[in-house]
């Protein structure tokens, strides 16, 4: 492979991973507040269809992205209402919405299937775009890809460096303590669930107006991405930077699948497309396995030097969810 | 509001009405008359004995899936991997039939072995998700989802690779088996076979008895309600979880095997047809209670079959069935939440 092709490939990974970044950062914010929005697969499909439809009829890309964010926020507010106020199982509500919104996307998107509209264009940044290697890699993208870089940085800064970010983490870790300190836990949870949903809702139009431009119904190739987003959120250990790493790693795997395809003509393309999933299970296993009791017991039997090495590796990979994730908050309980 | 049967029925009825209203608005948004759409679905589900038989054909795997899920839900697990377990059941079933189709074995015995192979396949795939959960700490939702995609890939690889049709492999699946290996159907024209129908009914009755009338059911429930206290009381927790996974996988595998032996007679790319996910919806709608499984699964099967004609008759996408089903489950969940809240309010006022 030539250097140019490699550079183009890496550049492609950065832009094709951008929608996943929006999804993962949105979900990370929501889950940090103690709510898991399992509807992600439906959110991405419905916002992809809705954003495409709005741009198709209005001729405005901005309107399409706003519609995507609005759809994401609307779905998230149903999750919030059902789980925060009505205290229903977050898994149940999220799963139903994942299926319902997917079918709704296919149903409502039926008439506009296969039509074409405008798509995002590249906006090279003057000056910076001409730097060798770094220029084409980082400074020749569309606006939403730049925004995805900024989003990761902003989410990291907000969570780690601001008081409000501290409160966000507090309502997901120990809502009771946060309540005693004066936080309106329920209102904040509503806010972050809807905010996270709106951010994730940008992922859909980013697919249908750029990365996989168009709406092709069930063969749009978007079904399943939402579930990947949810697993990357876990892999990311509920932190923006590690989540971004996970998203790019996934993009790399998909790109490798495309590159390796011609080398393996006997393997159907569908098989390589699912190659990330066994890896996803493997990474979840690595992330979680040190939480298992038998691992602790097995480690205790190993000689001291080996034990320390394995322990350090496992601890580096390990991630624990926000302590109050999934649990409804009741100030009187 | 008080916790009475009447308030339960009223809440349920209002939830169904709300779901119907939302579905109607969605249909109207596409410029169609909701009443006409519903009439078409009804016509497509009960309009002739042929379509009614098709509803039953679709009811069988859905009831198998729902029955299996009652066990995993009772023990507190979300077996989303059921879709892959159905696929593996079908794969194992086809594998068994391929290895026996040229042997000197009576077709009846081949079909029986194939069904047992399907049960084994589903069970093994479920146990994989179960072991990942109990020993690897991988949440069964994500482990199961990942395994679903792996099962789909395995299925496609078999269809396009080792088991491909002579000549060109295609999305229409592997070469159909000889008709002597087809499960006998009730009438020659329909695909409704008596054996899977009886098995699915027997399955839900068995599940009802096991879950409601035995200590085993009670232990599953205890683990599902509170695994820690169940463990303290001497109920082996992870063993019960794995057992529930195995039972659910067995039913899922049977669903896949029934699709192969009585409906498709071959392996096709979408062999699980979403029955696992629809089964999850049915189980949620009946609040994991075995009593409602058969009728609600029948209604969902009727919606699925009834909407098949929508694209031809009204240029509407058949995913409308999924929209109506999803709206129903969503509003029933919300209705339950509102009802519980109102009951609590009444109670605190009375105190």
XYZ file of C-alpha atoms in Angstrom:
684
model
C 0.000 0.000 0.000
C 1.351 3.418 -0.898
C 1.731 6.197 1.611
C -0.991 8.225 -0.068
C -3.501 5.380 0.120
C -2.658 4.843 3.769
C -3.092 8.526 4.512
C -6.415 8.554 2.672
C -7.484 5.488 4.647
C -6.643 7.030 8.005
C -8.350 10.263 6.977
C -11.408 8.192 6.068
C -11.391 6.522 9.469
C -11.510 9.918 11.189
C -14.535 11.044 9.184
C -16.380 7.707 9.048
C -16.032 7.343 12.821
C -17.499 10.804 13.426
C -21.147 9.595 13.671
C -20.128 6.900 16.145
C -18.349 9.576 18.184
C -21.534 11.644 18.407
C -23.446 8.556 19.521
C -20.860 7.446 22.038
C -20.308 10.876 23.602
C -24.077 11.452 23.818
C -24.611 8.088 25.478
C -21.635 8.595 27.807
C -23.140 11.866 29.064
C -26.537 10.216 29.578
C -25.137 7.186 31.370
C -22.888 9.325 33.550
C -26.099 10.897 34.868
C -27.377 7.432 35.810
C -29.729 6.794 32.890
C -28.985 4.313 30.141
C -30.658 5.187 26.868
C -30.814 1.798 25.182
C -32.809 3.156 22.234
C -29.603 4.139 20.390
C -30.205 1.864 17.396
C -33.657 3.357 16.850
C -32.383 6.876 17.548
C -29.705 6.655 14.854
C -31.992 5.081 12.231
C -34.923 7.443 12.794
C -32.710 10.547 12.920
C -30.896 9.371 9.771
C -34.203 9.033 7.929
C -35.694 12.206 9.443
C -32.608 14.316 8.794
C -32.438 13.090 5.211
C -36.152 13.789 4.660
C -35.885 17.316 6.061
C -32.859 18.187 3.923
C -34.564 16.645 0.904
C -37.634 18.847 1.288
C -36.047 22.029 2.666
C -32.782 22.040 0.731
C -30.922 22.925 3.897
C -28.268 20.707 5.447
C -28.451 22.619 8.725
C -32.182 21.916 8.952
C -31.489 18.209 8.428
C -28.993 18.085 11.282
C -31.289 20.088 13.556
C -34.102 17.662 12.783
C -31.802 14.752 13.696
C -30.937 16.363 17.024
C -34.622 17.084 17.691
C -35.584 13.466 16.973
C -32.817 12.227 19.274
C -33.964 14.613 22.003
C -37.608 13.549 21.599
C -36.799 9.827 21.905
C -34.545 10.551 24.891
C -37.309 12.513 26.588
C -39.590 9.456 26.322
C -36.827 7.393 27.949
C -36.494 10.065 30.646
C -40.233 10.315 31.276
C -40.729 6.552 31.487
C -37.679 5.810 33.603
C -37.243 8.907 35.796
C -40.837 9.929 36.469
C -42.716 6.676 35.879
C -39.906 4.471 37.282
C -40.156 1.826 34.564
C -37.227 -0.391 33.671
C -34.753 1.591 31.556
C -33.806 -1.548 29.674
C -37.434 -2.307 28.787
C -38.264 1.222 27.612
C -34.992 1.603 25.736
C -35.296 -1.736 24.004
C -38.878 -1.107 22.899
C -37.888 2.302 21.533
C -34.912 0.750 19.727
C -37.271 -1.547 17.826
C -40.169 0.907 17.503
C -38.074 3.764 16.111
C -36.266 1.439 13.718
C -39.553 0.213 12.256
C -40.880 3.768 12.270
C -37.855 4.874 10.229
C -38.499 2.149 7.659
C -42.234 2.882 7.604
C -42.086 6.667 7.296
C -38.994 6.572 5.067
C -40.594 4.251 2.518
C -41.718 7.015 0.085
C -38.311 8.753 -0.014
C -36.283 5.587 -0.444
C -33.508 5.876 -3.027
C -33.884 9.627 -3.610
C -30.816 11.824 -3.571
C -30.135 15.208 -2.068
C -27.185 17.408 -1.217
C -24.481 16.177 1.127
C -21.822 17.664 3.360
C -18.843 19.097 1.511
C -15.216 19.243 2.574
C -14.074 22.482 4.157
C -10.244 22.478 4.142
C -8.915 24.867 6.741
C -6.796 27.492 4.925
C -3.129 27.245 5.802
C -3.389 24.233 8.079
C -4.663 21.977 5.286
C -1.344 22.291 3.443
C 0.832 20.956 6.260
C 2.321 17.642 5.107
C 0.580 14.559 6.553
C -1.220 16.361 9.404
C -2.906 18.701 6.899
C -4.798 16.115 4.868
C -5.293 13.947 7.964
C -6.902 16.477 10.286
C -7.714 19.644 8.343
C -9.528 18.442 5.203
C -12.856 17.355 6.581
C -16.487 18.401 6.593
C -17.811 20.609 9.364
C -19.371 17.783 11.359
C -16.065 15.895 11.546
C -14.356 18.995 12.953
C -17.259 19.266 15.353
C -16.726 15.644 16.427
C -13.124 16.465 17.400
C -14.315 19.493 19.333
C -17.094 17.479 20.986
C -14.668 14.973 22.496
C -12.484 17.762 23.869
C -15.470 19.706 25.169
C -17.035 16.657 26.843
C -13.720 15.804 28.496
C -13.251 19.385 29.714
C -16.822 19.614 30.990
C -16.669 16.354 32.926
C -13.187 16.696 34.361
C -12.661 20.429 34.812
C -15.974 22.090 35.655
C -18.213 22.119 38.707
C -21.265 21.294 36.617
C -19.417 18.261 35.252
C -18.668 17.145 38.783
C -22.363 17.382 39.605
C -23.163 15.329 36.456
C -20.921 12.548 37.729
C -22.319 12.878 41.254
C -25.940 12.274 40.225
C -24.847 9.085 38.467
C -22.593 7.833 41.231
C -24.399 8.836 44.379
C -27.637 10.693 43.702
C -28.561 10.815 47.367
C -25.399 12.673 48.327
C -25.863 15.019 45.376
C -29.452 15.662 46.516
C -28.289 16.486 50.022
C -25.793 18.927 48.520
C -28.677 20.733 46.855
C -28.777 19.188 43.372
C -32.140 18.702 41.716
C -31.368 15.119 40.729
C -34.495 14.427 38.672
C -34.280 17.668 36.683
C -30.568 17.182 35.972
C -31.179 13.606 34.872
C -33.879 14.814 32.485
C -31.526 17.466 31.147
C -28.565 15.158 30.541
C -30.707 12.377 29.067
C -32.228 14.799 26.559
C -28.880 16.491 25.861
C -27.217 13.114 25.286
C -30.087 12.083 23.009
C -29.789 15.285 20.971
C -26.035 14.795 20.501
C -26.564 11.157 19.504
C -29.331 12.309 17.152
C -26.685 14.118 15.088
C -25.167 10.724 14.231
C -28.111 9.779 12.019
C -28.009 12.739 9.583
C -24.223 12.498 9.576
C -24.690 9.054 8.035
C -27.558 9.876 5.680
C -26.129 13.237 4.560
C -22.449 12.331 4.423
C -20.827 9.064 5.477
C -23.425 6.745 3.890
C -25.322 9.386 1.953
C -28.949 8.661 1.094
C -31.827 6.705 2.598
C -32.176 3.150 1.336
C -34.509 1.646 3.935
C -33.453 -1.713 5.325
C -30.356 -1.810 3.111
C -29.032 1.533 4.378
C -26.454 -0.447 6.359
C -27.232 1.436 9.558
C -29.063 -1.292 11.474
C -26.811 -2.454 14.294
C -24.660 0.646 14.607
C -26.606 1.844 17.644
C -25.802 -1.377 19.467
C -22.135 -0.921 18.648
C -22.349 2.608 20.049
C -23.678 1.197 23.322
C -20.850 -1.327 23.601
C -18.209 1.277 22.796
C -19.668 3.366 25.625
C -18.901 0.493 27.987
C -15.478 -0.080 26.441
C -14.883 3.632 26.900
C -15.340 3.203 30.619
C -17.801 6.128 30.592
C -15.005 8.618 29.874
C -14.946 10.719 26.672
C -11.312 10.149 25.727
C -11.329 6.382 26.080
C -14.732 6.315 24.313
C -13.216 8.250 21.390
C -10.360 5.767 21.279
C -12.900 2.954 21.097
C -14.805 4.668 18.286
C -11.650 5.151 16.206
C -10.554 1.592 16.908
C -13.898 0.404 15.577
C -13.477 2.627 12.503
C -10.045 1.113 11.960
C -11.501 -2.398 12.092
C -14.177 -1.538 9.549
C -11.594 -0.013 7.238
C -9.380 -3.100 7.566
C -12.423 -5.169 6.630
C -12.802 -3.176 3.417
C -9.096 -3.316 2.611
C -8.861 -7.051 3.260
C -12.020 -7.883 1.283
C -10.325 -8.162 -2.162
C -7.603 -10.351 -0.658
C -10.206 -12.889 0.493
C -12.640 -13.322 -2.407
C -14.136 -16.502 -0.924
C -15.326 -14.802 2.230
C -18.715 -13.152 1.710
C -18.655 -9.432 2.439
C -21.295 -9.843 5.148
C -18.860 -11.910 7.204
C -16.154 -9.241 7.266
C -18.766 -6.634 8.085
C -19.579 -8.430 11.327
C -15.943 -9.029 12.248
C -16.094 -6.165 14.794
C -18.747 -7.978 16.839
C -16.673 -10.910 18.134
C -13.995 -8.322 18.903
C -16.609 -6.261 20.697
C -17.488 -9.266 22.889
C -13.796 -9.871 23.503
C -13.164 -6.282 24.557
C -16.220 -6.317 26.832
C -14.818 -9.503 28.330
C -11.441 -7.856 28.935
C -13.076 -4.757 30.371
C -15.290 -6.696 32.769
C -13.488 -9.892 33.627
C -11.529 -8.489 36.546
C -14.856 -7.753 38.245
C -15.547 -11.509 38.383
C -14.943 -13.299 41.646
C -13.298 -16.394 40.219
C -10.650 -14.261 38.530
C -9.637 -12.872 41.902
C -9.383 -16.376 43.313
C -7.426 -17.631 40.324
C -5.052 -14.676 40.532
C -4.412 -15.344 44.210
C -2.950 -18.751 43.315
C -0.393 -17.321 40.881
C 3.155 -16.434 41.937
C 3.560 -12.871 43.127
C 5.502 -11.454 40.141
C 3.131 -12.816 37.468
C 0.110 -11.832 39.517
C 1.144 -8.219 39.696
C 1.652 -7.973 35.926
C -1.694 -9.573 35.087
C -3.410 -7.499 37.738
C -1.993 -4.273 36.322
C -3.092 -5.152 32.766
C -6.579 -6.060 33.922
C -6.868 -2.954 36.039
C -5.836 -0.740 33.135
C -8.567 -2.300 30.995
C -11.181 -2.489 33.718
C -14.130 -0.129 33.775
C -16.881 0.153 36.313
C -20.203 1.721 35.415
C -21.557 4.736 37.326
C -22.728 3.228 40.613
C -26.356 4.382 40.268
C -26.713 3.554 36.547
C -30.169 2.151 35.891
C -31.471 2.733 39.412
C -34.393 5.143 39.795
C -33.856 7.881 42.366
C -36.400 8.484 45.086
C -35.474 11.137 47.632
C -37.821 9.650 50.230
C -36.586 6.076 49.932
C -56.620 5.053 42.136
C -56.582 1.748 44.007
C -54.854 -1.513 43.204
C -57.942 -3.307 41.912
C -58.652 -5.507 38.912
C -60.867 -2.729 37.603
C -58.117 -0.120 37.656
C -55.828 -2.631 35.961
C -58.331 -3.235 33.154
C -59.040 0.482 32.715
C -55.296 1.261 32.532
C -54.756 -1.524 30.031
C -57.635 -0.377 27.831
C -56.446 3.241 27.899
C -52.907 2.138 27.013
C -54.176 0.148 24.029
C -56.285 3.126 22.889
C -53.288 5.444 23.176
C -51.171 3.037 21.109
C -53.925 2.830 18.510
C -54.177 6.631 18.419
C -50.414 7.025 17.914
C -50.359 4.382 15.171
C -53.286 6.094 13.450
C -51.529 9.465 13.541
C -48.401 7.878 12.050
C -50.409 6.242 9.247
C -52.286 9.482 8.598
C -48.936 11.284 8.375
C -48.114 9.197 5.295
C -51.353 10.394 3.683
C -53.288 7.164 4.158
C -56.552 6.465 5.940
C -55.739 4.544 9.142
C -59.062 2.677 9.015
C -58.283 1.408 5.519
C -54.836 0.288 6.671
C -56.258 -1.563 9.691
C -58.913 -3.182 7.484
C -56.180 -4.381 5.152
C -54.209 -5.849 8.030
C -57.327 -7.612 9.360
C -58.147 -8.875 5.867
C -54.581 -10.135 5.506
C -54.736 -11.970 8.829
C -58.229 -13.510 8.935
C -59.578 -12.956 5.403
C -59.244 -16.572 4.263
C -58.368 -19.971 5.694
C -55.060 -19.701 3.841
C -53.944 -16.532 5.639
C -55.332 -17.820 8.936
C -53.133 -20.889 8.542
C -50.204 -18.547 7.837
C -50.893 -16.726 11.099
C -50.618 -20.048 12.925
C -47.411 -20.855 11.008
C -45.970 -17.586 12.302
C -47.439 -18.142 15.777
C -45.446 -21.356 16.333
C -41.879 -19.912 16.380
C -43.082 -16.763 18.153
C -44.684 -18.835 20.908
C -41.531 -20.976 21.227
C -39.437 -17.815 21.608
C -41.822 -16.216 24.116
C -42.000 -19.430 26.149
C -38.223 -19.646 26.397
C -37.931 -15.976 27.340
C -40.321 -16.451 30.286
C -37.575 -18.525 31.947
C -34.782 -15.994 31.413
C -37.007 -13.065 32.420
C -38.096 -14.915 35.570
C -34.466 -15.277 36.609
C -33.934 -11.573 35.842
C -32.031 -11.843 32.553
C -32.541 -10.045 29.238
C -31.817 -12.766 26.707
C -31.555 -10.522 23.660
C -29.286 -13.173 22.163
C -32.376 -15.262 21.434
C -32.327 -14.192 17.789
C -28.927 -15.858 17.335
C -30.087 -18.890 19.311
C -32.917 -19.410 16.802
C -30.392 -19.133 13.962
C -28.040 -21.657 15.553
C -30.984 -24.015 16.077
C -31.698 -23.827 12.366
C -28.021 -24.305 11.474
C -27.617 -27.375 13.690
C -30.887 -28.756 12.321
C -29.758 -28.336 8.703
C -26.353 -29.783 9.592
C -27.965 -32.909 11.051
C -30.249 -33.334 8.046
C -27.400 -32.901 5.572
C -25.379 -35.605 7.256
C -28.324 -38.014 7.388
C -30.190 -37.313 4.128
C -28.319 -39.971 2.184
C -28.110 -42.503 5.011
C -30.451 -45.475 5.279
C -32.543 -43.892 8.013
C -36.318 -43.440 8.003
C -37.320 -39.773 7.300
C -39.299 -39.614 10.546
C -36.192 -40.457 12.526
C -34.096 -37.963 10.543
C -36.587 -35.193 11.343
C -36.626 -36.163 15.023
C -32.831 -36.124 15.202
C -32.808 -32.794 13.337
C -35.184 -31.248 15.896
C -33.008 -32.504 18.749
C -29.925 -31.117 17.000
C -31.687 -27.764 16.694
C -32.492 -27.774 20.414
C -28.828 -28.523 21.135
C -27.619 -25.713 18.865
C -29.854 -23.104 20.467
C -28.925 -24.311 23.927
C -25.168 -24.138 23.276
C -25.400 -20.606 21.841
C -27.450 -19.509 24.852
C -24.982 -21.105 27.254
C -22.194 -19.163 25.555
C -23.984 -15.909 26.389
C -24.673 -17.321 29.859
C -21.043 -18.197 30.563
C -19.922 -14.789 29.293
C -22.411 -13.289 31.755
C -21.769 -15.429 34.814
C -17.998 -15.922 34.504
C -16.871 -13.064 32.272
C -19.014 -10.253 33.643
C -20.229 -9.430 30.113
C -23.745 -8.018 30.342
C -26.074 -10.516 28.654
C -27.613 -7.773 26.503
C -24.337 -6.869 24.800
C -22.933 -10.388 24.772
C -26.204 -11.590 23.266
C -26.324 -8.836 20.661
C -22.757 -9.528 19.587
C -23.530 -13.236 19.333
C -26.612 -12.425 17.220
C -24.444 -10.736 14.625
C -21.926 -13.575 14.772
C -24.740 -16.091 14.235
C -25.945 -14.146 11.191
C -22.421 -14.126 9.760
C -21.996 -17.847 10.420
C -25.306 -18.486 8.675
C -24.329 -16.411 5.625
C -20.914 -18.023 5.480
C -22.508 -21.488 5.398
C -25.001 -20.453 2.709
C -22.344 -18.861 0.507
C -19.507 -21.222 1.436
C -19.531 -24.850 2.521
C -23.275 -25.446 2.086
C -23.842 -23.417 -1.074
C -26.226 -24.596 -3.790
C -24.641 -26.498 -6.660
C -23.649 -23.794 -9.131
C -24.171 -20.293 -7.830
C -24.736 -19.493 -4.159
C -27.579 -17.057 -3.621
C -29.574 -15.142 -1.029
C -32.398 -17.647 -1.587
C -30.487 -20.055 0.628
C -29.247 -23.626 0.444
C -30.770 -26.309 -1.788
C -34.154 -27.452 -0.382
C -34.277 -30.939 1.129
C -36.115 -33.817 -0.543
C -39.881 -33.544 0.213
C -39.737 -36.822 2.123
C -37.892 -34.855 4.846
C -40.623 -32.219 5.024
C -42.725 -32.257 8.151
C -46.251 -33.347 7.127
C -48.619 -30.370 6.914
C -52.278 -30.278 7.935
C -53.467 -29.631 4.379
C -51.302 -30.142 1.288
C -51.438 -26.438 0.309
C -50.532 -24.887 3.650
C -47.217 -24.833 5.502
C -48.936 -25.480 8.830
C -47.501 -28.653 10.360
C -49.228 -30.400 13.231
C -46.141 -31.558 15.169
C -44.586 -28.103 15.787
C -48.040 -26.687 16.550
C -48.596 -29.321 19.240
C -45.035 -28.898 20.529
C -45.427 -25.139 20.906
C -48.710 -25.513 22.794
C -47.196 -28.249 24.989
C -44.192 -25.969 25.584
C -46.171 -23.062 26.971
C -48.261 -25.379 29.168
C -45.056 -26.945 30.501
C -43.597 -23.487 31.162
C -46.760 -22.433 32.988
C -46.622 -25.515 35.247
C -42.870 -25.224 35.883
C -42.942 -21.500 36.642
C -46.172 -21.362 38.646
C -46.384 -24.724 40.341
C -42.916 -25.991 41.228
C -40.077 -25.157 43.612
C -37.852 -24.832 40.584
C -40.005 -21.945 39.349
C -39.979 -20.396 42.790
C -36.177 -20.606 42.966
C -35.842 -18.966 39.553
C -38.122 -16.188 40.771
C -36.105 -15.742 43.970
C -32.879 -15.358 41.983
C -34.625 -12.929 39.642
C -36.018 -10.772 42.453
C -32.834 -10.575 44.483
C -29.822 -12.714 43.563
C -27.932 -11.810 46.734
C -30.629 -12.859 49.184
C -31.399 -15.933 47.075
C -27.734 -16.899 47.411
C -27.887 -16.320 51.169
C -30.917 -18.614 51.342
C -28.873 -21.357 49.717
C -30.097 -21.094 46.125
C -27.149 -21.563 43.769
C -27.364 -18.361 41.752
C -25.219 -18.785 38.662
C -26.368 -22.358 38.196
C -29.975 -21.182 37.976
C -29.025 -18.415 35.572
C -27.238 -20.857 33.263
C -30.153 -23.276 33.514
C -32.591 -20.529 32.472
C -30.321 -19.646 29.547
C -30.162 -23.322 28.524
C -33.965 -23.746 28.659
C -34.545 -20.548 26.693
C -31.911 -21.574 24.153
C -33.574 -24.975 23.794
C -36.926 -23.372 22.946
C -35.220 -20.925 20.573
C -33.344 -23.751 18.893
C -36.596 -25.667 18.524
C -38.127 -22.602 16.861
C -35.257 -22.515 14.358
C -35.471 -26.250 13.738
C -39.243 -26.029 13.237
C -38.724 -23.282 10.622
C -36.292 -25.539 8.748
C -38.255 -28.780 8.929
C -41.763 -27.437 8.348
C -41.566 -24.001 6.651
C -38.412 -23.372 4.591
C -36.884 -26.883 4.228
C -33.507 -25.216 3.819
C -31.270 -22.578 5.390
C -32.061 -18.997 4.359
C -30.183 -15.795 5.325
C -32.971 -14.421 7.557
C -33.985 -17.749 9.080
C -34.749 -16.247 12.523
C -37.031 -13.606 10.910
C -36.991 -11.363 13.982
C -39.083 -13.848 16.002
C -36.691 -13.502 18.920
C -37.082 -9.718 19.165
C -40.841 -9.947 18.672
C -40.883 -12.604 21.411
C -39.157 -10.126 23.734
C -41.922 -7.613 22.998
C -44.636 -10.199 23.679
C -42.967 -11.198 26.957
C -42.787 -7.546 28.044
C -46.412 -6.918 27.092
C -47.665 -9.837 29.195
C -45.427 -8.726 32.051
C -43.542 -12.066 31.935
C -46.665 -13.988 32.936
C -47.153 -17.311 31.111
C -50.956 -16.972 30.992
C -51.035 -14.272 28.321
C -48.269 -15.701 26.128
C -50.380 -17.729 23.691
C -53.085 -15.134 22.895
C -50.729 -12.131 22.711
C -48.254 -14.057 20.527
C -51.187 -14.991 18.290
C -52.195 -11.329 18.003
C -48.633 -10.268 17.160
C -48.373 -13.058 14.575
C -51.655 -11.830 13.063
C -50.240 -8.290 12.819
C -47.080 -9.574 11.127
C -48.906 -11.747 8.617
C -51.668 -9.200 8.086
C -49.232 -6.462 7.102
C -47.436 -8.523 4.450
C -49.890 -7.333 1.789
C -49.615 -3.632 2.746
C -46.875 -2.771 0.215
C -48.918 -4.230 -2.655
C -52.358 -3.007 -1.583
C -51.525 0.462 -0.229
C -47.835 1.101 -1.016
C -47.258 1.139 2.732
C -44.190 -0.512 4.239
C -44.925 -3.741 6.139
C -42.844 -2.456 9.057
C -46.151 -0.919 10.212
C -46.683 -4.154 12.166
C -43.558 -3.444 14.201
C -44.671 0.159 14.767
C -48.050 -0.959 16.156
C -46.425 -3.649 18.316
C -43.818 -1.222 19.647
C -46.425 1.449 20.398
C -48.508 -1.117 22.288
C -45.634 -2.249 24.493
C -44.454 1.329 25.084
C -47.873 2.599 26.166
C -48.568 -0.444 28.328
C -45.239 0.154 30.120
C -46.058 3.840 30.582
C -49.620 3.002 31.663
C -48.290 0.656 34.349
C -45.957 3.391 35.549
C -48.750 5.979 35.762
C -51.047 3.504 37.515
C -48.410 2.639 40.145
C -47.804 6.331 40.721
C -51.508 7.099 41.175
C -51.980 4.153 43.550
C -49.075 5.397 45.656
C -50.599 8.866 45.783
C -53.987 7.518 46.923
C -52.285 5.438 49.601
C -50.296 8.327 51.015
C -53.465 10.474 51.076
C -55.347 7.795 53.021
C -52.608 7.458 55.607
